[in-house]
Coordinates of C-alpha atoms in Angstrom, one line a residue:
M231 CA -17.6 -19.3 -11.4
A232 CA -17.4 -20.2 -8.2
N233 CA -17.2 -18.3 -4.7
G234 CA -13.9 -17.2 -2.9
P235 CA -14.4 -18.2 0.7
M236 CA -16.3 -15.9 2.8
D237 CA -14.5 -15.3 6.6
R238 CA -17.5 -17.1 8.5
R239 CA -15.3 -16.2 11.9
A240 CA -15.4 -12.9 11.1
F241 CA -19.0 -13.1 10.6
G242 CA -19.8 -15.1 13.7
E243 CA -18.1 -11.9 15.4
Q244 CA -20.7 -10.0 14.3
P245 CA -18.5 -7.3 13.1
E246 CA -20.1 -3.2 14.4
R247 CA -18.9 0.1 13.6
P248 CA -16.0 1.0 15.5
N249 CA -16.5 3.4 18.5
G250 CA -14.2 5.1 18.9
N251 CA -12.9 3.7 22.1
G252 CA -11.4 0.4 19.9
N253 CA -8.0 -0.2 19.8
G254 CA -7.6 -0.6 16.4
N255 CA -4.7 1.6 15.8
G256 CA -3.0 -1.0 13.6
S257 CA -0.5 -1.8 16.5
G258 CA -1.9 -5.0 17.8
N259 CA -3.1 -8.2 15.8
T260 CA -6.6 -8.1 16.0
A261 CA -8.8 -7.1 12.8
E262 CA -11.5 -4.1 13.7
Y263 CA -14.4 -4.1 11.0
T264 CA -16.9 -1.4 10.4
G265 CA -20.0 -3.4 9.7
R266 CA -20.7 -3.2 6.0
Y267 CA -19.5 -6.1 3.7
V268 CA -17.1 -6.3 0.4
V269 CA -18.9 -7.4 -2.5
L270 CA -17.1 -8.7 -5.5
L271 CA -18.9 -9.0 -8.1
D272 CA -19.0 -10.6 -12.1
P273 CA -18.3 -7.9 -14.1
N274 CA -20.4 -9.0 -16.7
N275 CA -23.4 -9.1 -14.4
Q276 CA -23.0 -6.6 -11.5
E277 CA -27.1 -6.0 -11.6
G278 CA -27.6 -9.7 -11.3
G279 CA -25.3 -9.9 -8.1
L280 CA -26.8 -6.9 -6.2
N281 CA -30.4 -7.8 -6.9
A282 CA -30.0 -11.0 -5.5
L283 CA -28.7 -9.0 -1.9
R284 CA -31.2 -6.5 -2.0
S285 CA -34.2 -9.5 -2.4
S286 CA -31.9 -11.9 0.0
A287 CA -30.3 -9.5 2.6
D288 CA -32.0 -6.3 1.8
I289 CA -28.6 -4.6 1.4
A290 CA -29.0 -0.4 0.9
P291 CA -29.9 0.4 -2.0
W292 CA -27.0 1.2 -4.2
E293 CA -25.2 4.4 -5.8
R294 CA -23.4 3.9 -8.7
V295 CA -19.7 5.2 -9.1
R296 CA -17.6 5.5 -12.0
G297 CA -13.6 6.6 -12.7
A298 CA -12.1 9.8 -11.8
A299 CA -16.3 10.4 -10.5
A300 CA -15.1 8.6 -7.2
A301 CA -12.9 11.6 -6.2
N302 CA -16.1 12.7 -4.7
V303 CA -17.4 9.4 -3.0
S304 CA -16.3 10.7 0.4
E305 CA -19.8 11.7 1.9
L306 CA -21.4 8.9 -0.3
L307 CA -19.7 6.0 1.2
E308 CA -20.3 7.1 4.9
R309 CA -24.4 7.3 4.4
P310 CA -26.1 4.0 5.8
D311 CA -29.0 3.8 3.6
V312 CA -27.0 3.9 0.4
S313 CA -24.4 1.0 -1.2
V314 CA -21.8 2.5 -3.2
L315 CA -21.0 0.0 -6.7
F316 CA -17.9 1.2 -8.4
E317 CA -18.5 0.0 -11.6
N318 CA -14.9 -0.4 -13.4
L319 CA -13.5 -2.4 -10.6
S320 CA -17.4 -4.1 -10.4
V321 CA -16.8 -4.1 -6.4
A322 CA -19.6 -2.9 -4.0
V323 CA -19.5 -1.9 -0.7
V324 CA -23.2 -2.8 1.3
E325 CA -24.8 -1.6 4.0
V326 CA -26.9 -4.2 5.4
R327 CA -28.2 -4.5 8.9
P328 CA -26.8 -7.3 11.2
E329 CA -29.7 -9.3 11.3
N330 CA -29.3 -10.4 7.8
R331 CA -26.1 -10.2 7.3
F332 CA -25.9 -14.1 7.0
A333 CA -28.3 -13.6 4.6
L334 CA -25.5 -12.2 2.8
V335 CA -23.3 -14.7 3.1
T336 CA -25.5 -17.4 1.8
T337 CA -27.1 -15.5 -0.9
A338 CA -23.2 -14.6 -1.8
E339 CA -22.0 -18.3 -1.6
A340 CA -25.0 -19.7 -4.2
E341 CA -24.6 -16.7 -6.4
G342 CA -22.9 -17.2 -9.4
S343 CA -22.4 -13.3 -10.4
I344 CA -20.7 -12.8 -6.5
L345 CA -17.0 -13.9 -6.5
A346 CA -16.2 -12.7 -3.3
A347 CA -18.0 -11.2 -0.1
E348 CA -15.9 -10.0 3.2
P349 CA -16.6 -8.2 5.9
E350 CA -15.2 -4.3 5.5
R351 CA -11.9 -3.4 7.6
M352 CA -10.5 -0.7 8.7
V353 CA -6.8 -0.3 8.1
Y354 CA -3.8 1.6 9.4
A355 CA -0.8 4.0 8.5
S356 CA 1.8 2.5 10.5
P357 CA 5.0 3.9 10.8
I358 CA 7.6 2.5 13.8
T359 CA 7.8 4.8 16.1
T360 CA 9.9 2.7 18.8
P361 CA 13.8 4.0 19.5
Q362 CA 15.7 2.5 17.3
Q363 CA 19.3 1.1 17.7
A364 CA 22.3 3.5 16.2
P365 CA 23.1 1.7 12.4
T366 CA 26.5 0.4 13.1
D367 CA 27.1 -0.7 9.6
F368 CA 26.5 0.7 6.2
F369 CA 24.8 -2.1 3.4
P370 CA 28.2 -4.3 3.7
S371 CA 29.2 -6.4 -0.1
Y372 CA 26.0 -7.4 -1.5
R373 CA 27.7 -7.1 -5.4
S374 CA 30.6 -8.7 -6.7
D375 CA 31.4 -6.4 -9.9
D376 CA 34.0 -4.3 -9.9
D377 CA 32.1 -0.9 -10.1
V378 CA 30.2 -2.2 -6.7
V379 CA 33.5 -3.1 -5.0
A380 CA 34.5 0.5 -5.5
H381 CA 31.7 1.8 -4.2
H382 CA 31.6 -0.4 -1.2
S383 CA 34.6 0.3 -0.3
Q384 CA 34.3 3.8 -0.4
A385 CA 30.8 3.2 1.2
E386 CA 33.3 1.4 4.1
A387 CA 34.9 4.3 4.2
A388 CA 32.5 6.8 5.0
A389 CA 31.1 4.3 7.3
S390 CA 33.8 5.1 9.2
L391 CA 32.6 8.5 9.8
G392 CA 29.4 8.0 10.6
P393 CA 26.2 7.2 8.1
A394 CA 25.1 10.9 8.3
L395 CA 28.3 12.2 6.7
D396 CA 28.0 9.6 4.0
E397 CA 24.0 11.3 3.1
Q398 CA 24.9 14.3 2.6
S399 CA 23.9 15.0 -0.9
V400 CA 22.0 11.3 -1.2
T401 CA 20.0 9.1 0.9
W402 CA 21.7 6.2 2.1
G403 CA 18.3 4.1 0.5
L404 CA 18.7 5.7 -2.7
Q405 CA 22.6 5.0 -2.7
A406 CA 21.4 1.5 -1.9
I407 CA 19.1 0.8 -4.9
R408 CA 21.1 2.2 -7.1
A409 CA 18.3 5.2 -7.8
N410 CA 20.8 7.9 -7.5
I411 CA 22.8 6.7 -10.0
S412 CA 20.4 5.3 -12.8
G413 CA 19.6 7.1 -16.2
M414 CA 16.0 7.2 -15.5
T415 CA 13.9 9.9 -13.4
G416 CA 10.6 8.5 -14.4
R417 CA 9.9 10.9 -16.3
G418 CA 6.0 11.4 -17.3
V419 CA 5.4 8.0 -15.6
K420 CA 2.1 8.7 -12.9
V421 CA 2.4 7.2 -9.7
A422 CA -1.1 7.2 -7.1
V423 CA -0.1 7.3 -3.7
L424 CA -2.9 6.6 -1.2
D425 CA -2.3 7.3 2.1
T426 CA -2.8 10.4 5.0
G427 CA -2.9 12.8 2.0
V428 CA 0.0 15.6 1.0
D429 CA 1.5 18.8 2.0
T430 CA 0.0 20.5 -1.0
D431 CA 2.5 23.5 -0.4
H432 CA 5.9 21.9 0.5
P433 CA 8.7 23.4 -1.7
D434 CA 9.8 20.2 -2.4
L435 CA 6.9 18.4 -3.5
V436 CA 4.8 21.3 -5.0
G437 CA 6.3 20.4 -8.5
C438 CA 6.0 16.4 -9.0
I439 CA 1.4 16.5 -7.7
E440 CA -0.6 15.7 -10.9
E441 CA -3.7 15.9 -8.8
T442 CA -5.5 15.2 -5.6
A443 CA -8.4 13.8 -3.9
S444 CA -9.9 13.1 -0.5
F445 CA -11.8 10.2 0.5
V446 CA -11.6 10.9 4.1
P447 CA -15.0 12.5 4.8
G448 CA -15.4 16.2 6.1
Q449 CA -11.1 16.6 5.5
E450 CA -9.0 17.8 2.7
V451 CA -5.9 16.6 1.2
E452 CA -3.7 18.3 3.4
D453 CA -1.6 15.9 5.4
G454 CA -2.7 16.5 8.6
H455 CA -0.6 12.9 9.9
S456 CA 2.6 13.4 8.2
H457 CA 2.5 9.7 6.8
G458 CA 1.4 10.5 3.0
T459 CA 3.7 13.2 2.4
H460 CA 6.6 10.9 3.5
C461 CA 5.7 9.0 1.2
I462 CA 5.4 10.6 -1.4
G463 CA 8.5 12.0 -1.0
T464 CA 10.1 8.8 -0.9
V465 CA 8.9 8.2 -4.4
A466 CA 9.1 11.7 -6.4
G467 CA 11.2 14.0 -3.7
P468 CA 13.0 16.5 -5.8
R469 CA 16.9 16.0 -7.4
N470 CA 18.2 19.1 -5.7
P471 CA 16.0 19.5 -2.6
L472 CA 16.3 22.9 -1.3
Q473 CA 17.5 21.2 2.5
G474 CA 19.2 18.0 2.8
P475 CA 20.2 15.0 0.7
R476 CA 18.4 13.9 -1.9
Y477 CA 15.4 11.2 -1.1
G478 CA 13.5 10.8 -4.2
V479 CA 14.0 7.8 -6.2
A480 CA 12.0 9.2 -9.6
C481 CA 12.7 13.0 -9.3
D482 CA 10.4 13.2 -12.5
A483 CA 7.6 11.1 -11.8
R484 CA 4.3 12.2 -11.4
I485 CA 2.2 12.1 -8.4
L486 CA -2.0 11.1 -7.6
A487 CA -2.1 12.4 -4.2
G488 CA -4.7 10.1 -2.3
K489 CA -6.1 10.5 0.7
V490 CA -7.6 7.8 1.9
L491 CA -6.8 7.2 5.6
A492 CA -7.8 10.3 8.1
N493 CA -5.7 12.8 10.0
N494 CA -5.0 10.2 12.8
G495 CA -4.1 7.2 10.3
R496 CA -6.8 5.7 10.1
G497 CA -9.6 4.6 7.2
P498 CA -11.9 1.8 6.0
D499 CA -11.6 -0.4 3.2
G500 CA -14.6 1.9 0.9
G501 CA -11.9 4.3 1.0
I502 CA -9.2 2.6 -0.4
L503 CA -11.1 0.8 -3.0
A504 CA -12.4 4.2 -4.2
G505 CA -8.5 5.4 -4.1
I506 CA -7.8 2.3 -6.4
E507 CA -10.9 3.5 -8.5
W508 CA -9.7 6.9 -8.8
A509 CA -5.6 6.2 -9.1
I510 CA -6.4 4.0 -12.4
S511 CA -8.8 5.9 -14.8
R512 CA -6.1 8.6 -14.0
G513 CA -3.8 6.7 -15.7
A514 CA -1.7 5.3 -12.3
K515 CA 1.2 3.1 -13.6
V516 CA 1.4 2.8 -9.9
I517 CA -0.3 2.5 -6.6
S518 CA 1.8 1.9 -3.9
L519 CA -0.5 1.5 -0.5
S520 CA 2.1 2.0 3.3
L521 CA -0.8 1.1 5.0
G522 CA -2.3 -2.6 5.7
S523 CA -4.5 -4.4 9.0
P524 CA -3.0 -7.2 10.8
V525 CA -4.2 -10.6 10.2
L526 CA -3.8 -13.9 12.1
P527 CA -1.5 -17.1 11.0
G528 CA -2.9 -19.1 8.7
E529 CA -5.5 -16.9 8.0
I530 CA -5.8 -16.6 4.0
F531 CA -5.5 -13.4 1.6
P532 CA -8.7 -11.8 0.7
Q533 CA -10.5 -12.5 -2.3
T534 CA -11.8 -9.2 -2.9
Y535 CA -7.9 -7.6 -3.0
E536 CA -6.8 -10.6 -4.5
L537 CA -9.2 -10.4 -7.7
L538 CA -9.0 -6.2 -8.0
A539 CA -5.2 -6.2 -8.5
Q540 CA -5.8 -8.8 -11.1
R541 CA -7.9 -6.9 -12.8
A542 CA -5.6 -3.8 -12.3
L543 CA -2.9 -5.5 -14.0
D544 CA -4.9 -6.4 -16.6
M545 CA -5.4 -2.5 -16.6
G546 CA -2.2 -1.5 -17.0
T547 CA -1.4 -1.1 -12.9
V548 CA 1.0 -2.6 -11.0
I549 CA 0.0 -2.1 -6.6
V550 CA 2.5 -2.7 -4.3
A551 CA 1.5 -2.7 -0.5
A552 CA 3.7 -2.8 3.2
A553 CA 4.1 -6.5 4.6
G554 CA 3.4 -4.8 7.8
N555 CA 5.4 -4.1 10.9
N556 CA 3.9 -6.1 13.8
S557 CA 7.0 -8.7 14.2
L558 CA 9.5 -8.5 17.1
R559 CA 12.2 -10.0 16.0
P560 CA 13.9 -11.9 16.8
G561 CA 11.7 -13.4 18.7
F562 CA 8.5 -13.0 17.2
V563 CA 7.6 -13.3 13.1
A564 CA 4.0 -11.8 12.5
P565 CA 2.5 -12.7 9.2
V566 CA 2.5 -10.5 6.4
G567 CA -0.3 -8.1 6.5
R568 CA -3.3 -7.6 4.9
P569 CA -4.0 -6.0 1.4
A570 CA -0.4 -7.2 1.0
N571 CA -0.8 -10.8 1.2
C572 CA -2.5 -11.3 -1.5
P573 CA -0.2 -13.0 -4.7
S574 CA -1.3 -10.2 -7.1
I575 CA -0.1 -7.5 -5.2
L576 CA 3.9 -6.7 -4.2
A577 CA 4.4 -7.3 -0.4
V578 CA 7.5 -4.9 0.5
G579 CA 10.0 -6.0 3.6
S580 CA 11.7 -3.9 5.5
L581 CA 15.8 -3.3 5.3
D582 CA 18.1 -1.3 7.6
K583 CA 21.8 0.1 6.4
A584 CA 22.9 -2.9 7.0
L585 CA 20.8 -4.4 5.2
K586 CA 19.3 -6.7 7.9
T587 CA 16.3 -7.3 8.1
A588 CA 14.0 -5.0 10.2
F589 CA 12.6 -6.0 13.3
S590 CA 9.7 -5.2 12.8
S591 CA 9.4 -6.3 9.5
C592 CA 6.2 -9.3 8.8
G593 CA 7.4 -12.1 7.2
G594 CA 5.9 -14.9 4.9
I595 CA 4.6 -17.5 7.4
N596 CA 1.6 -17.7 5.7
G597 CA 1.8 -18.8 2.5
L598 CA -0.9 -19.1 0.1
G599 CA 0.4 -16.0 -0.9
G600 CA 1.1 -14.5 2.5
E601 CA 4.6 -13.9 1.2
V602 CA 7.2 -10.5 0.9
N603 CA 8.0 -10.3 -2.6
I604 CA 11.4 -7.6 -2.2
A605 CA 12.8 -6.1 -0.1
G606 CA 13.5 -2.2 0.3
P607 CA 14.5 0.4 2.3
G608 CA 13.0 1.2 5.7
V609 CA 14.9 1.8 8.6
A610 CA 15.8 5.9 9.0
V611 CA 14.5 6.7 6.0
H612 CA 14.8 10.6 5.7
S613 CA 11.8 12.2 3.5
A614 CA 9.6 14.9 3.2
V615 CA 7.1 16.1 6.2
P616 CA 4.2 18.6 6.6
G617 CA 5.5 22.0 7.0
G618 CA 8.2 22.2 4.8
G619 CA 10.6 20.2 6.9
H620 CA 12.0 16.9 7.0
A621 CA 12.4 14.3 8.6
M622 CA 13.3 10.2 9.8
K623 CA 10.6 7.8 9.3
S624 CA 10.8 3.7 9.7
G625 CA 8.7 0.5 8.6
T626 CA 7.7 -1.3 6.1
S627 CA 5.8 2.1 4.9
M628 CA 8.7 3.5 4.3
A629 CA 10.2 0.3 1.6
T630 CA 7.3 0.3 0.3
P631 CA 7.6 4.4 -1.9
H632 CA 10.9 3.0 -2.7
V633 CA 9.0 0.1 -4.5
A634 CA 7.0 2.3 -6.2
G635 CA 9.7 5.0 -7.0
V636 CA 11.6 2.1 -9.0
L637 CA 8.7 0.4 -10.9
A638 CA 8.2 4.0 -12.0
L639 CA 11.6 4.1 -13.7
L640 CA 11.2 1.1 -15.0
A641 CA 8.0 2.2 -17.1
E642 CA 10.2 5.1 -18.1
A643 CA 12.5 3.0 -19.4
N644 CA 10.1 0.0 -21.0
P645 CA 7.0 2.6 -22.1
T646 CA 5.4 -0.4 -23.9
A647 CA 6.0 -2.6 -21.5
S648 CA 2.5 -4.1 -19.7
A649 CA 1.7 -4.0 -15.6
A650 CA 2.9 -7.9 -15.4
D651 CA 6.0 -6.9 -16.8
L652 CA 7.1 -4.0 -15.4
K653 CA 6.6 -6.5 -11.7
A654 CA 8.5 -9.4 -13.2
A655 CA 11.2 -7.0 -14.1
L656 CA 11.1 -5.2 -10.6
L657 CA 11.4 -9.3 -9.3
S658 CA 14.1 -10.1 -12.1
G659 CA 16.4 -7.2 -11.1
A660 CA 16.6 -7.5 -7.6
F661 CA 19.9 -8.8 -5.9
P662 CA 19.4 -11.5 -3.8
L663 CA 20.2 -11.6 -0.2
T664 CA 21.6 -14.0 2.5
Q665 CA 18.3 -13.4 4.5
P666 CA 15.9 -16.2 3.8
A667 CA 13.0 -15.4 1.3
R668 CA 10.5 -15.5 4.1
D669 CA 12.2 -12.2 4.9
V670 CA 13.2 -10.5 1.8
G671 CA 11.3 -12.3 -1.4
V672 CA 13.5 -12.2 -3.9
G673 CA 15.9 -9.4 -2.6
L674 CA 16.9 -5.8 -2.3
L675 CA 15.1 -3.6 -5.3
Q676 CA 17.4 -2.3 -7.4
A677 CA 16.8 0.5 -9.7
P678 CA 17.4 -0.4 -13.5

């Protein structure tokens, strides 16, 4: 079997562990590496690939982790004397000394049991903090059927009074994707949100949290950032919150809350992989990743994540990821970030209340899978935050859990559908927009 392309540029730059003083905050367009490598193995010959690397590159001895046991792997991933093999995914995070990295790369290219090997990167939560221009419109006409025309008229009337008044009972995002009039609630469908954790005591969320796990060494699953709680609220906030409008897409979905980003909003690929292994083993139909790292124009998608996403689909799980917030429109459009740029991961763009592409939303300029697949509400999104309250946040991070929620609705409506079927149904149900597919993919997300 042919090996995936190796990131020789990154290899040549001798990726090092972060020293805590770097600028890798996700706001720039450069990648930050941990010094380790992620190696994707042939599921039928995991030992062969690791033994070859052990022999040629002297990688650290590996520990096997399988399924739900991944919830306890955070400390193991921090040890420089251990490599970690996630058996179900057939992927390993390996420690290798700098002088042996070239041997690792050449061995990976030559060894048939190794499908891909790439430097491990840091990924980031990246909500938009730049002040937003006040919205001047409220989703103008985007459908032509009678019901929607009537709804549009109501919306225009509401817009004349201001969007805030129109959001007294339901957020603009849920109205735009029709989640508020869907007959589905996502009852019983498990959605994994891998992020900065969750406020487990939030009165709106305590009822929807099925299970939690932290993949961050030394930190409990409690959300010290607020990003994860906000995303989980958008997926499964209650139909009747104690305060404010309804903001949860799939009110009866069950949440698997995995903390893969630290309270500073950063985390390595290894924690993401551990979270994916755990989520699939716990029965997640959907994995929502409102995180990523920037890529350069022309940069190819990561083979490791792409093959992992294909395996996840085969195991019944759809992975959704934020396209990224590195653009500065209209003058500059940044490419879709990693791992959303993988062909088998749904990349989500961000829309404002006028259903225009958000100024920061990344675009599909790299091709080869780096396109935006679908767009969702991502500006001035009201949801839960730690401490029991609520707040508005913006970014593709906020649009992504809207997509995850609708996938839960589709899974409830089609309980025997495969992951590939759910993905196809999501895309076929979108409402076309006037913006180029580069920015919004098939269009505006719609609930069934």
